[in-house]
Each structure stands twice: as C-alpha cells, then as structure tokens.
C-alpha cells in the first residue's frame, strides 16, 4: 500500500504505559525523514503540569536533555523536524506554545498564509517566539479559546482556528486547561491513529507505531480526533461524529519507513508530483498572473539591475540548471550560462557586480557548490540559492534564495529534488520576467495554469510504471545506452543517462541530438539502444531526423513522445507516451520514464538501488 508524502515526524501516546519512552522511540524511527531538531510536550504526573523540552539536533540530543529530568507521564506528543520555514534552532523546534504556555502543538505541513496570519495575530497582541509557519496555529487556537465565544474545549476551538488556514497540516495538541486528551487534525499531511489495549498512539507515519499495534485508523483530510485513555472519537470539522473502519498494518518496520515501496528511490520518484506541488504552493498568484517569492522580495530593485545569470551546481542539480538557463533566456531575456561548480571556482570567472550567481543544491552541503558560492561572493556577485535543506550551509551563506520544499531525499540518486529544482527555476525566471516585463501576459497566463496542472500529468505517467518495468526487462542485456534530445530535452537526456549509470552501472551518455552526427553516431549498431526524447515541441522535426539517422544504422530506439504522436510509433522500437504540455515544462514529464527505467533496471539486476557503490548522498569533499 502506498500512502501520502510527508516531511517531519509526529508521535503521540495516551494510555497506561509510560509515554515518554514510547514517543522518543517512535521519533527515532521517523528520523529517516529528517532530524534538524526534536521536541516533546507531556503531562507530568508528579507536578500535574505540562512540561516541554526541545532542541536542535537528533532525538538522541533531546534524550540527553531529558535524562536530567525525572518526568513521568502517560500522555505525550513529540516531533522530529525537517525545517521548511525558519532555520533549525531550539526556538524553531516543535512543540510550539501559545502566549500563556497553556497549549502545545506539533505540526507537519506548510501554512501558506502564515505571514498574513502572523501579522494579524501580532496586531491583536500575540507574542511569537519562533520564525516558523507552525506557530500561528497554536496562537489561532489560543484566540478561539480566549475570545469568550463559548469555545472551552480543544475540539471546539481547533476547527474554528483551522478555518483561517490555507495550506497543509497534520497536527497534534494538548492543553493545560483541557487535561486528559490529545487532539489531532489532518489536511494534506498524514495522521495515523494506533489502537491498543486502553491506549492510543498517533503518528505521521506507521513506522513510528508498528511495534506497538497493527490496528490503525487513517485520518482523512478535514478530519480530527480526540483521544483519551478510554476512548477515540473521530469528527469532521463540523463536529459530526464519523464511524471509521480499523485497518491492519501488515508491514515490518523497514517497509513502513519506505511507505510500502521497495526502495526509497522508488518512493521518491512517486513523490515527484507532490514535490512539485510543494515548490509551487502559495507562490503562484493566479488572479494577477504573478509569482510571489518571499525569499527574493527584499531584492526587487537589485534584481532589476542584474545583467547576467550564471548557474552553478553539480550532478543532477547541474542538469536542472541547464533547464533553468533556457527559462532565464526565454522568459526574462537575461543572458544565462551554466557551469559545473567544480570547474567554476578554478576558472577564474569574470564575474562581479551586476551578475547573479545561482547555486542549486539538494543537500545545501556539496563542497564544490559551496566553494563556488564563496568565490562568487568574493567577486561581488549577488548569490541566490535553490536549496532543499533548510538551514544548510549553502542556504545560510547565499544572499537570498528559494527553498524547494521537496522533503528529505534519501536515495542517493536524486529524483524528486530534480523535479522541484525545475519548478523553482521556472518560478524564479517568471519572477524576473514579471519584474522586467519581458514576457507577454498571454504567455504568463498560459504557463502559470499549466504549471499547476503538471503534478496531475506527472501522476498519469507514474501509472505506466509496469509498462516501463517491462521495457527495463527487455533492455536489461544491453551494456551501453545513449540518451538524446534537443533544447529542453538535452538536459533531460543527460539526467536520464546519469540516473542509469549511477545505480545500474551501465554505460550511458546523454547527448544533444544534433551532436550525434559529429562523432557518437559511430558507436551505433544493433547492440546500442538509444533513448530519444521527442515530445511535440519546436524542435520535434529535427529530432525525428536524428532518430531516422539512428535507425538507418541499425540502432534500437526507445522514444519518449507526446500522446497521439502516430509518426513516432512507426519509427521507434518502443515508445513511452507522456501527456501534452508546453515545451518549457516538458522536462517535468519526460524525466519520469527515465527515472523509472533506471530504477527498474538496477532493481532487476539486484543492485543496491538506494546506496550505489562508490557514491555518497552528499559530496562534502572537493
Ligand atoms: O546535494 P546536491 O544537489 O548539491 O548534490 C549534487 C550531486 O552530488 C547530486 O545531484 C548527484 O549527482 C546525485 N547522485 C545524482 O543523482
């Protein structure tokens, strides 16, 4: 069974056992999702108070702090954080508390309108302690409970508070004034309720609770639950009681962490659409045809004066950068170039004021990219990061930037990060275009709605997983592959080849289709399959000619083409069809069959997909 994508981790316990060890153990099981910081809030039996502790770092660091205390509790909630809003720090860790420190809340998800809510709550006198989006939630609940409009229990106040929230949440809270219960709610971020013998558990992910119970209830969107040691009640947000069925988890711990997928890489490929939704979330103002990027808003004037863009990154992030170059030149009419970070810093780059250097990095810790950033800063360029890991070194040292919000990526082969990087680059380029008025309104009005449709189109391709696995089987015996494409498909070809080589150890090269005749075509014979990326775009006919050249030399063609393309069926040995879209957005679709092909090839060969030989997830040496 596959279930929802989710960052951070939530665990809670209410019952007769000691809650803290259960919650801490559960949090450790969720650390594979991220471990920027951790925290707990619990009802202490001795003092009859809610006590809380939180710290930057792993659950072990929290445990060390707690070891100095003699807290005893049967009700606790806990959180392990993967930062999205606000760097990893003690004060940004969960739980968050209201002004009076009565209510304590842990949250997964993103509150898109947190800035507006924070402003309004601050005006009303609420005092914020953190930079997170989450903290507004607890103040909203506080407001409902203290407004004197009759809301005295959490389950009445919570749905009222959540009416103001745009975004996603899976959350749990406890309150000093409403003892003996945990209240949870969900919209977009998973919450699972575990049913034991006179005890209940909550978790954002089954892996945190499988060792305690196999009987679970999955909360759906816009549902909440009230848990006491004796009872579990589930409601919708109108307080109507819901009768939900109990499911049985039949996975072990490891497969629970992978959400039922065999490998993290496979899971992360399937999380691509959600990664794209997350990078776009709250950033497209459809009504005015504009892009809003909080990370760049203070630089508006400076960005207007940028004369040139240099993108630098490594590996997959470099390939997304190549797509970004087209975006900046097409949308914003700014000259752009892309360089390997490992080359950039030694090339004595002629850059300075008036140049913006964009650093792309999933981890935010890649040594080559970090050194390139420092070099660019030294020379006076404006540095902008596109980084997935909040608070990482590249994120901290860049002048400004945009976070991908793709969630932790664990498989060494980068998949969903690529998708979200392309999404972020399209937004930044459209933002520049908006600032400069370089893109006709008609085109903006085409791109923005289409961007929003892309996750759905990606999901259609993911449904072809079995078909692509069959292809992987058919071509398993071949040792060498070429991937080619033109314009937007050229970087995708290189990314597809990188995916195949890094996890299946097959030789694969990505080429600009037009370059084949300048040398590589000499390699082609019946033992050399070619992936031809040929969606219906401005260079379609040209790529078709390149396919003809391969066929004439006996090469085998696996095409990735647009649905309804009859011509390609006659030319290629095999075709994976992708939905129609705008040329500029086509990489978001054409890369998926290549990710799946690489994944299945490596898996069919019995290789260690998530940890390929000789590689590390984050390369922190030069
Ligand atoms: O964390 P970064 O995005 O900076 O990492 C860059 C590369 O090391 C990374 O993309 C690498 O090439 C992956 N293994 C590709 O799948």
Coordinates of C-alpha atoms and ligand atoms in Angstrom, one line a residue:
X1 CA 0.0 0.0 0.0
X2 CA 1.3 3.5 -0.9
X3 CA 0.5 6.4 1.3
X4 CA 1.0 10.1 1.4
X5 CA 4.1 12.1 1.3
X6 CA 5.2 13.8 4.4
X7 CA 8.1 15.8 5.9
X8 CA 8.9 15.9 9.6
X9 CA 7.5 13.3 12.1
X10 CA 4.8 13.3 14.8
X11 CA 4.3 10.8 17.5
X12 CA 1.9 10.8 20.5
X13 CA 0.8 8.4 23.2
X14 CA -2.0 8.4 25.7
X15 CA -2.7 5.3 27.9
X16 CA -1.4 3.5 30.9
X17 CA 2.2 3.0 30.0
X18 CA 5.0 5.5 30.4
X19 CA 4.5 7.8 27.4
X20 CA 7.9 9.4 27.0
X21 CA 10.0 6.3 26.1
X22 CA 7.3 5.3 23.5
X23 CA 7.3 8.7 22.0
X24 CA 11.1 9.0 21.9
X25 CA 11.4 5.6 20.3
X26 CA 8.8 6.5 17.7
X27 CA 10.6 9.7 16.9
X28 CA 13.8 7.8 16.3
X29 CA 12.0 5.6 13.9
X30 CA 11.0 8.7 12.0
X31 CA 14.4 10.3 11.9
X32 CA 15.0 8.9 8.4
X33 CA 12.6 11.8 7.3
X34 CA 14.9 14.4 8.8
X35 CA 16.5 15.3 12.1
X36 CA 17.1 19.0 12.3
X37 CA 15.6 19.2 15.8
X38 CA 13.2 17.3 18.1
X39 CA 10.9 18.1 21.0
X40 CA 8.2 16.8 23.3
X41 CA 5.4 18.1 25.5
X42 CA 3.9 15.9 28.2
X43 CA 1.6 15.8 31.2
X44 CA 3.8 15.3 34.2
X45 CA 2.2 13.1 36.8
X46 CA 4.3 14.5 39.7
X47 CA 3.6 18.2 39.1
X48 CA 0.3 17.9 37.3
X49 CA 1.7 20.3 34.7
X50 CA 2.5 20.2 31.0
X51 CA 6.3 20.1 30.6
X52 CA 8.1 20.6 27.4
X53 CA 11.6 20.3 26.0
X54 CA 13.0 20.8 22.6
X55 CA 16.4 21.1 21.0
X56 CA 18.3 21.4 17.7
X57 CA 19.8 18.1 16.5
X58 CA 18.7 14.5 16.7
X59 CA 16.4 12.7 19.0
X60 CA 19.4 11.5 20.9
X61 CA 20.2 15.1 21.8
X62 CA 16.7 15.5 23.2
X63 CA 17.1 12.3 25.1
X64 CA 20.3 13.6 26.7
X65 CA 18.4 16.7 27.9
X66 CA 15.6 14.7 29.2
X67 CA 17.8 12.3 31.0
X68 CA 18.5 15.1 33.6
X69 CA 14.8 15.2 34.4
X70 CA 12.6 12.8 36.3
X71 CA 9.4 13.3 34.3
X72 CA 6.7 10.7 34.4
X73 CA 3.8 10.8 32.1
X74 CA 1.0 8.8 30.4
X75 CA 0.3 11.5 27.8
X76 CA 2.9 12.9 25.5
X77 CA 3.3 14.4 22.0
X78 CA 6.6 14.6 20.1
X79 CA 8.1 15.9 16.9
X80 CA 11.2 15.5 14.8
X81 CA 11.7 18.3 12.4
X82 CA 12.8 18.7 8.8
X83 CA 12.9 22.5 8.6
X84 CA 10.8 24.3 6.0
X85 CA 10.1 27.8 7.5
X86 CA 12.8 29.0 9.8
X87 CA 16.2 27.5 10.2
X88 CA 16.9 24.5 12.5
X89 CA 17.2 26.0 16.0
X90 CA 15.9 25.4 19.5
X91 CA 13.3 28.1 19.2
X92 CA 12.1 26.9 15.8
X93 CA 11.7 23.3 17.0
X94 CA 8.3 21.8 17.9
X95 CA 6.2 21.8 20.1
X96 CA 5.2 25.4 19.8
X97 CA 3.2 27.0 22.6
X98 CA 0.7 29.8 22.8
X99 CA 1.4 33.1 24.6
X100 CA 0.3 31.8 28.0
X101 CA 2.1 28.5 27.5
X102 CA -1.2 26.6 28.0
X103 CA -1.4 24.9 24.6
X104 CA 1.3 22.9 23.0
X105 CA 1.2 21.9 19.4
X106 CA 3.3 19.8 16.9
X107 CA 2.7 20.1 13.1
X108 CA 3.7 18.7 9.8
X109 CA 2.9 20.6 6.6
X110 CA 3.1 24.1 5.4
X111 CA 0.9 27.1 6.4
X112 CA 0.9 29.1 3.2
X113 CA -0.7 32.2 4.6
X114 CA 1.3 32.2 7.8
X115 CA 2.8 35.7 7.2
X116 CA -0.7 37.3 6.9
X117 CA -1.9 35.4 10.0
X118 CA 1.1 36.2 12.0
X119 CA 0.7 39.9 11.2
X120 CA -2.9 39.9 12.2
X121 CA -2.3 37.9 15.4
X122 CA 0.7 40.1 16.4
X123 CA -1.6 43.2 15.9
X124 CA -4.0 41.5 18.4
X125 CA -1.2 41.2 20.9
X126 CA 0.0 37.6 20.4
X127 CA 3.7 37.2 21.0
X128 CA 5.7 34.9 18.7
X129 CA 8.8 33.1 19.8
X130 CA 9.9 31.4 16.5
X131 CA 10.3 32.1 12.8
X132 CA 8.1 29.1 11.9
X133 CA 4.8 29.0 10.0
X134 CA 3.6 26.4 12.6
X135 CA 3.4 28.9 15.5
X136 CA 0.4 30.7 14.0
X137 CA -1.6 27.5 14.5
X138 CA -1.2 27.5 18.3
X139 CA -2.0 31.2 18.6
X140 CA -5.1 30.7 16.4
X141 CA -6.3 28.0 18.8
X142 CA -5.5 30.3 21.8
X143 CA -7.5 33.1 20.2
X144 CA -10.5 30.8 19.9
X145 CA -10.3 29.6 23.5
X146 CA -9.9 33.1 24.9
X147 CA -12.3 35.0 22.7
X148 CA -15.2 34.3 25.0
X149 CA -17.3 32.9 22.3
X150 CA -18.1 29.7 24.2
X151 CA -15.2 27.6 23.0
X152 CA -13.8 25.9 26.1
X153 CA -12.5 22.6 24.8
X154 CA -9.8 22.0 22.2
X155 CA -12.0 20.0 19.8
X156 CA -14.4 23.0 19.5
X157 CA -11.7 25.6 19.2
X158 CA -9.5 23.7 16.7
X159 CA -11.8 23.6 13.7
X160 CA -12.6 27.3 14.1
X161 CA -8.9 28.1 14.2
X162 CA -8.2 25.9 11.2
X163 CA -10.9 27.8 9.1
X164 CA -8.3 30.6 8.7
X165 CA -5.5 28.3 7.5
X166 CA -4.5 27.9 3.9
X167 CA -2.1 25.1 3.4
X168 CA -1.5 21.6 4.8
X169 CA -1.3 20.2 8.3
X170 CA -1.1 17.0 10.3
X171 CA -1.1 18.2 13.8
X172 CA -1.5 17.2 17.5
X173 CA -2.0 19.3 20.5
X174 CA -2.6 19.2 24.3
X175 CA -3.7 21.9 26.6
X176 CA -3.3 22.6 30.3
X177 CA -6.9 23.8 30.6
X178 CA -8.3 20.7 28.9
X179 CA -6.5 17.8 30.5
X180 CA -6.5 14.0 29.8
X181 CA -6.7 14.2 26.0
X182 CA -4.8 14.6 22.8
X183 CA -6.5 16.3 19.8
X184 CA -5.3 15.7 16.3
X185 CA -6.3 17.0 12.9
X186 CA -5.4 16.5 9.3
X187 CA -5.4 18.2 5.9
X188 CA -2.9 17.1 3.4
X189 CA -0.3 15.7 5.9
X190 CA -0.9 12.2 7.2
X191 CA -2.0 11.3 10.7
X192 CA -2.4 7.6 11.7
X193 CA -4.2 6.6 14.9
X194 CA -2.9 3.4 16.6
X195 CA -5.4 1.4 18.7
X196 CA -4.0 -0.6 21.7
X197 CA -5.5 -2.0 24.9
X198 CA -6.7 1.0 26.8
X199 CA -4.1 3.1 25.0
X200 CA -3.9 5.1 21.7
X201 CA -1.0 6.2 19.7
X202 CA -0.7 8.8 17.0
X203 CA 1.9 9.1 14.3
X204 CA 2.5 10.8 11.0
X205 CA 3.9 7.6 9.7
X206 CA 3.1 3.9 10.5
X207 CA 6.8 3.1 11.2
X208 CA 6.6 5.0 14.5
X209 CA 3.9 2.8 15.9
X210 CA 4.1 -0.6 14.2
X211 CA 5.9 -2.2 17.1
X212 CA 3.1 -1.3 19.5
X213 CA 0.0 -2.0 17.4
X214 CA -1.0 -3.2 14.0
X215 CA -4.6 -1.9 14.3
X216 CA -4.8 1.6 12.9
X217 CA -7.3 4.2 11.7
X218 CA -6.2 6.6 8.9
X219 CA -7.4 10.1 9.4
X220 CA -8.6 11.6 6.1
X221 CA -8.4 15.3 5.1
X222 CA -10.6 17.7 7.2
X223 CA -11.0 15.1 10.0
X224 CA -9.9 15.4 13.6
X225 CA -9.8 13.0 16.5
X226 CA -10.0 13.3 20.3
X227 CA -8.0 10.6 22.1
X228 CA -8.4 9.8 25.8
X229 CA -7.0 6.6 27.5
X230 CA -10.5 5.1 27.3
X231 CA -11.8 6.4 24.0
X232 CA -11.2 7.6 20.5
X233 CA -13.7 9.9 18.8
X234 CA -13.3 11.0 15.2
X235 CA -15.1 14.0 13.8
X236 CA -15.2 16.1 10.7
X237 CA -14.6 19.8 11.1
X238 CA -18.3 20.5 11.6
X239 CA -18.1 18.3 14.7
X240 CA -20.1 15.5 13.1
X241 CA -19.0 12.1 14.6
X242 CA -17.6 9.7 12.0
X243 CA -17.5 5.9 12.2
X244 CA -14.3 4.8 10.6
X245 CA -13.1 1.3 9.9
X246 CA -10.0 -0.2 11.5
X247 CA -7.2 -1.2 9.2
X248 CA -4.5 -3.7 9.8
X249 CA -0.8 -2.9 9.1
X250 CA 0.9 -5.9 7.7
X251 CA 4.3 -4.4 7.1
X252 CA 7.5 -4.6 9.0
X253 CA 9.3 -1.5 10.2
X254 CA 11.6 -1.1 7.2
X255 CA 8.9 -1.3 4.6
X256 CA 6.8 1.0 6.8
X257 CA 9.5 3.6 6.5
X258 CA 9.5 3.2 2.8
X259 CA 5.7 3.7 2.8
X260 CA 5.2 0.3 1.3
X261 CA 7.7 0.9 -1.6
X262 CA 10.7 -1.4 -2.1
X263 CA 13.2 1.3 -2.1
X264 CA 13.5 5.0 -1.1
X265 CA 14.3 5.9 -4.7
X266 CA 11.1 4.3 -5.9
X267 CA 9.1 6.1 -3.2
X268 CA 10.8 9.4 -4.1
X269 CA 10.0 9.0 -7.8
X270 CA 6.4 8.6 -6.8
X271 CA 6.7 11.7 -4.6
X272 CA 7.7 13.8 -7.6
X273 CA 4.2 15.3 -8.2
X274 CA 3.9 16.2 -4.5
X275 CA 7.4 17.7 -4.6
X276 CA 6.2 19.9 -7.4
X277 CA 3.0 20.9 -5.6
X278 CA 5.1 21.9 -2.6
X279 CA 7.5 24.1 -4.5
X280 CA 4.6 25.9 -6.2
X281 CA 2.4 26.1 -3.1
X282 CA 1.5 29.7 -2.3
X283 CA 3.9 31.1 -4.9
X284 CA 1.6 31.4 -7.9
X285 CA -0.9 34.3 -7.7
X286 CA -3.2 33.1 -10.4
X287 CA -5.6 36.0 -10.1
X288 CA -3.0 38.6 -11.0
X289 CA -0.8 36.3 -13.2
X290 CA 2.3 36.8 -11.0
X291 CA 4.8 34.8 -9.0
X292 CA 5.4 35.6 -5.3
X293 CA 8.8 34.5 -3.9
X294 CA 9.2 35.5 -0.2
X295 CA 12.9 34.7 -0.4
X296 CA 13.5 37.3 -3.1
X297 CA 11.1 40.1 -2.1
X298 CA 13.7 42.3 -0.4
X299 CA 15.9 42.3 -3.5
X300 CA 13.4 43.5 -6.1
X301 CA 15.4 46.6 -7.0
X302 CA 18.7 44.8 -7.1
X303 CA 17.3 42.0 -9.3
X304 CA 16.1 44.5 -11.8
X305 CA 19.7 45.6 -12.4
X306 CA 21.1 42.1 -12.9
X307 CA 22.7 41.9 -16.4
X308 CA 23.7 38.2 -16.4
X309 CA 23.0 35.0 -14.7
X310 CA 25.5 32.2 -14.0
X311 CA 24.0 29.0 -12.7
X312 CA 26.4 26.6 -11.0
X313 CA 25.8 23.2 -9.4
X314 CA 26.8 19.5 -9.5
X315 CA 25.3 16.3 -10.9
X316 CA 21.5 16.3 -11.2
X317 CA 21.3 19.9 -9.8
X318 CA 23.6 20.9 -12.7
X319 CA 21.2 19.4 -15.2
X320 CA 18.2 21.2 -13.7
X321 CA 20.4 24.3 -14.0
X322 CA 20.7 23.7 -17.8
X323 CA 16.9 23.8 -18.0
X324 CA 17.0 27.0 -15.9
X325 CA 19.2 28.7 -18.4
X326 CA 16.5 28.3 -21.1
X327 CA 14.0 29.7 -18.7
X328 CA 16.0 32.8 -17.9
X329 CA 16.8 33.5 -21.5
X330 CA 13.3 32.7 -22.8
X331 CA 11.2 34.2 -20.1
X332 CA 13.3 37.0 -18.6
X333 CA 15.6 37.7 -21.6
X334 CA 18.7 37.7 -19.4
X335 CA 21.8 36.1 -20.7
X336 CA 22.4 32.9 -18.7
X337 CA 25.1 30.3 -18.6
X338 CA 25.6 27.1 -16.5
X339 CA 28.8 25.8 -15.1
X340 CA 29.9 22.7 -13.1
X341 CA 30.6 24.1 -9.7
X342 CA 33.8 22.0 -9.6
X343 CA 35.0 24.0 -12.7
X344 CA 33.6 27.4 -11.9
X345 CA 35.8 28.2 -9.0
X346 CA 39.1 27.3 -10.7
X347 CA 38.1 29.0 -14.0
X348 CA 39.0 32.5 -12.7
X349 CA 35.4 33.6 -13.5
X350 CA 35.0 37.1 -14.9
X351 CA 32.0 38.0 -12.7
X352 CA 31.2 40.8 -10.3
X353 CA 28.6 43.4 -9.6
X354 CA 25.6 43.1 -11.9
X355 CA 25.9 39.3 -12.1
X356 CA 23.7 36.9 -10.2
X357 CA 25.1 33.5 -9.4
X358 CA 22.5 30.9 -8.7
X359 CA 23.6 27.9 -6.7
X360 CA 21.5 24.8 -6.9
X361 CA 21.9 22.1 -4.3
X362 CA 19.5 19.5 -2.8
X363 CA 21.7 19.0 0.3
X364 CA 23.0 22.5 0.5
X365 CA 26.3 21.0 1.6
X366 CA 28.0 20.0 -1.6
X367 CA 31.6 21.2 -1.2
X368 CA 32.1 22.2 -4.9
X369 CA 28.9 24.2 -4.9
X370 CA 29.7 25.8 -1.6
X371 CA 33.2 26.9 -2.8
X372 CA 31.6 28.3 -6.0
X373 CA 29.3 30.3 -3.8
X374 CA 32.1 31.7 -1.7
X375 CA 34.1 32.5 -4.9
X376 CA 31.1 34.3 -6.4
X377 CA 30.6 36.3 -3.2
X378 CA 34.2 37.3 -3.1
X379 CA 34.0 38.7 -6.5
X380 CA 30.9 40.8 -5.7
X381 CA 28.2 38.9 -7.5
X382 CA 24.7 38.5 -6.0
X383 CA 24.3 34.9 -4.8
X384 CA 20.9 33.1 -4.9
X385 CA 20.4 29.6 -3.6
X386 CA 17.9 27.0 -4.7
X387 CA 18.3 24.6 -1.8
X388 CA 16.1 21.8 -0.5
X389 CA 17.7 21.5 3.0
X390 CA 16.6 24.4 5.2
X391 CA 19.5 25.9 7.2
X392 CA 22.2 24.1 5.3
X393 CA 25.5 25.9 4.6
X394 CA 24.6 27.0 1.1
X395 CA 21.2 28.2 2.2
X396 CA 22.8 30.2 5.1
X397 CA 25.6 31.7 3.1
X398 CA 23.7 32.7 -0.1
X399 CA 22.4 36.3 -0.2
X400 CA 18.9 35.1 -0.8
X401 CA 17.1 32.2 -2.3
X402 CA 14.2 29.8 -2.7
X403 CA 13.6 26.6 -0.9
X404 CA 12.4 23.6 -2.8
X405 CA 10.3 22.1 0.0
X406 CA 10.7 18.6 -1.6
X407 CA 11.1 16.9 1.7
X408 CA 14.1 14.7 2.6
X409 CA 15.6 12.8 -0.2
X410 CA 17.2 9.6 1.0
X411 CA 18.0 7.6 -2.2
X412 CA 21.5 8.6 -3.4
X413 CA 20.0 9.0 -6.9
X414 CA 18.3 12.4 -6.9
X415 CA 14.8 12.3 -8.4
X416 CA 12.1 14.4 -6.7
X417 CA 14.7 17.1 -6.0
X418 CA 15.3 17.5 -9.7
X419 CA 11.6 18.0 -10.3
X420 CA 11.4 20.6 -7.5
X421 CA 14.5 22.4 -8.8
X422 CA 13.0 22.7 -12.2
X423 CA 9.8 24.0 -10.6
X424 CA 11.8 26.5 -8.5
X425 CA 13.8 27.7 -11.6
X426 CA 10.6 28.2 -13.6
X427 CA 9.2 30.4 -10.8
X428 CA 12.4 32.4 -10.3
X429 CA 12.6 33.1 -14.1
X430 CA 8.9 34.1 -14.2
X431 CA 9.5 36.3 -11.2
X432 CA 12.4 38.0 -13.1
X433 CA 10.2 38.3 -16.2
X434 CA 7.5 39.9 -14.1
X435 CA 10.0 42.4 -12.7
X436 CA 11.2 43.3 -16.1
X437 CA 8.0 43.0 -18.1
X438 CA 9.8 40.7 -20.6
X439 CA 7.1 38.0 -21.0
X440 CA 3.8 38.8 -22.8
X441 CA 0.9 38.5 -20.4
X442 CA -0.7 35.9 -22.8
X443 CA 2.2 33.6 -22.3
X444 CA 2.3 34.1 -18.5
X445 CA -1.3 33.3 -18.4
X446 CA -0.6 30.0 -20.2
X447 CA 2.5 29.0 -18.2
X448 CA 1.1 29.6 -14.7
X449 CA -2.1 27.5 -15.0
X450 CA -0.2 24.8 -16.9
X451 CA 2.4 24.6 -14.0
X452 CA -0.4 23.9 -11.7
X453 CA -1.6 21.0 -13.9
X454 CA 1.8 19.4 -14.1
X455 CA 1.5 17.3 -10.9
X456 CA -1.6 15.6 -12.3
X457 CA 0.1 15.0 -15.6
X458 CA 3.1 13.5 -13.8
X459 CA 0.8 11.1 -12.0
X460 CA -0.5 9.9 -15.3
X461 CA 3.0 8.9 -16.3
X462 CA 3.6 7.2 -13.0
X463 CA 0.7 4.9 -13.8
X464 CA 2.8 3.4 -16.6
X465 CA 5.2 2.0 -14.0
X466 CA 4.6 -1.6 -15.0
X467 CA 5.0 -0.8 -18.7
X468 CA 8.3 0.8 -18.0
X469 CA 9.4 -2.1 -15.9
X470 CA 8.7 -4.4 -18.9
X471 CA 10.9 -2.1 -21.0
X472 CA 13.7 -2.3 -18.4
X473 CA 13.5 -6.1 -18.6
X474 CA 13.6 -6.1 -22.4
X475 CA 16.7 -4.0 -22.5
X476 CA 18.4 -5.5 -19.5
X477 CA 21.0 -7.3 -21.5
X478 CA 22.4 -4.2 -23.2
X479 CA 25.6 -2.7 -21.7
X480 CA 25.6 0.7 -23.4
X481 CA 22.9 3.4 -23.9
X482 CA 22.7 6.8 -25.4
X483 CA 20.1 9.3 -24.4
X484 CA 19.4 12.2 -26.7
X485 CA 17.2 15.2 -27.1
X486 CA 17.2 18.9 -28.2
X487 CA 16.7 22.1 -26.4
X488 CA 14.8 21.4 -23.2
X489 CA 15.2 17.7 -23.7
X490 CA 19.0 17.8 -23.9
X491 CA 19.5 18.3 -20.1
X492 CA 16.8 15.6 -19.5
X493 CA 18.9 13.3 -21.7
X494 CA 21.9 13.8 -19.6
X495 CA 19.9 13.4 -16.4
X496 CA 18.4 10.1 -17.7
X497 CA 21.9 8.8 -18.5
X498 CA 23.2 9.8 -15.1
X499 CA 20.4 8.0 -13.4
X500 CA 21.1 4.8 -15.3
X501 CA 24.8 4.8 -14.8
X502 CA 24.9 5.7 -11.1
X503 CA 22.5 3.0 -10.0
X504 CA 22.8 0.2 -12.6
X505 CA 26.5 0.7 -13.5
X506 CA 25.7 0.5 -17.2
X507 CA 27.5 2.9 -19.5
X508 CA 25.1 5.7 -20.6
X509 CA 25.7 9.0 -22.2
X510 CA 23.5 12.0 -22.7
X511 CA 23.8 13.9 -25.9
X512 CA 22.4 16.8 -27.8
X513 CA 20.6 15.0 -30.6
X514 CA 22.2 17.3 -33.2
X515 CA 25.7 16.4 -32.0
X516 CA 25.3 12.7 -32.7
X517 CA 26.4 13.1 -36.3
X518 CA 29.6 14.8 -35.1
X519 CA 31.0 11.6 -33.6
X520 CA 28.9 9.5 -31.3
X521 CA 26.8 8.0 -34.2
X522 CA 29.9 5.9 -34.9
X523 CA 29.0 3.9 -31.8
X524 CA 25.6 2.9 -33.1
X525 CA 24.8 -0.7 -34.0
X526 CA 22.1 -3.2 -33.1
X527 CA 23.7 -3.5 -29.6
X528 CA 23.4 0.2 -28.7
X529 CA 19.9 1.3 -27.7
X530 CA 19.1 5.0 -27.9
X531 CA 16.6 6.8 -25.7
X532 CA 15.2 9.5 -28.0
X533 CA 13.4 12.3 -26.1
X534 CA 11.0 13.6 -28.7
X535 CA 7.9 15.4 -27.3
X536 CA 5.9 17.6 -29.7
X537 CA 8.0 20.8 -29.3
X538 CA 9.6 23.4 -31.6
X539 CA 12.5 21.0 -32.5
X540 CA 10.4 17.9 -32.9
X541 CA 11.0 17.5 -36.7
X542 CA 14.8 18.0 -36.2
X543 CA 14.9 15.2 -33.5
X544 CA 12.8 13.0 -35.8
X545 CA 15.6 13.3 -38.4
X546 CA 18.1 12.3 -35.8
X547 CA 16.0 9.2 -35.0
X548 CA 16.0 8.3 -38.7
X549 CA 19.8 8.5 -38.8
X550 CA 20.0 6.1 -35.9
X551 CA 17.5 3.7 -37.5
X552 CA 19.5 3.7 -40.7
X553 CA 22.4 2.4 -38.7
X554 CA 20.5 -0.4 -37.1
X555 CA 20.2 1.3 -33.7
X556 CA 17.3 0.5 -31.4
X557 CA 15.1 3.4 -30.4
X558 CA 13.2 3.8 -27.2
X559 CA 11.2 7.0 -27.6
X560 CA 9.6 9.3 -25.1
X561 CA 6.9 11.1 -27.1
X562 CA 3.7 13.0 -26.8
X563 CA 0.4 11.1 -26.6
X564 CA -1.3 10.9 -30.0
X565 CA 2.0 11.0 -32.0
X566 CA 1.4 8.4 -34.7
X567 CA 4.6 9.0 -36.6
X568 CA 6.8 8.0 -33.7
X569 CA 5.1 4.6 -33.4
X570 CA 6.5 3.7 -36.8
X571 CA 10.0 4.9 -36.2
X572 CA 10.7 3.6 -32.7
X573 CA 11.1 0.1 -31.3
X574 CA 9.3 1.2 -28.2
X575 CA 7.5 4.4 -27.1
X576 CA 6.5 5.7 -23.7
X577 CA 3.9 8.3 -24.2
X578 CA 3.6 11.4 -22.0
X579 CA 0.8 13.9 -21.8
X580 CA 0.9 17.0 -24.0
X581 CA 2.2 20.2 -22.3
X582 CA 4.1 23.4 -23.0
X583 CA 7.6 22.9 -24.4
X584 CA 9.2 24.6 -21.4
X585 CA 7.5 22.4 -18.9
X586 CA 8.1 19.1 -20.8
X587 CA 11.2 18.1 -18.8
X588 CA 9.0 17.7 -15.8
X589 CA 7.2 14.9 -17.7
X590 CA 9.9 13.3 -19.9
X591 CA 12.3 12.7 -17.0
X592 CA 9.9 10.4 -15.2
X593 CA 10.1 7.4 -17.6
X594 CA 13.8 7.8 -17.4
X595 CA 13.9 7.7 -13.6
X596 CA 11.6 4.7 -13.6
X597 CA 13.6 2.9 -16.3
X598 CA 16.9 3.4 -14.3
X599 CA 15.2 2.3 -11.1
X600 CA 13.8 -0.9 -12.6
X601 CA 17.0 -1.8 -14.4
X602 CA 19.0 -1.5 -11.2
X603 CA 16.4 -3.4 -9.2
X604 CA 16.1 -6.2 -11.8
X605 CA 19.9 -6.6 -11.6
X606 CA 19.6 -7.0 -7.8
X607 CA 21.7 -3.9 -7.1
X608 CA 21.6 -1.7 -4.0
X609 CA 19.4 1.0 -5.5
X610 CA 19.4 3.4 -2.6
X611 CA 23.2 3.1 -1.9
X612 CA 25.0 2.6 -5.2
X613 CA 28.7 1.7 -5.0
X614 CA 31.3 4.4 -4.7
X615 CA 28.7 7.2 -4.1
X616 CA 27.5 9.3 -1.2
X617 CA 24.3 11.2 -0.9
X618 CA 26.0 14.5 -0.2
X619 CA 29.5 15.0 -1.5
X620 CA 31.2 17.2 1.1
X621 CA 34.7 16.8 -0.3
X622 CA 36.2 18.5 -3.3
Ligands
LIG1 O1 23.0 17.9 -2.9 P1 23.4 18.4 -4.3 O2 22.2 18.7 -5.1 O3 24.3 19.6 -4.3 O4 24.2 17.2 -5.0 C1 24.7 17.3 -6.2 C2 25.1 16.0 -6.8 O5 26.1 15.4 -5.9 C3 23.9 15.0 -6.9 O6 22.9 15.6 -7.7 C4 24.4 13.7 -7.5 O7 24.8 13.9 -8.8 C5 23.3 12.6 -7.4 N1 23.8 11.4 -7.0 C6 22.5 12.5 -8.7 O8 21.5 11.5 -8.7

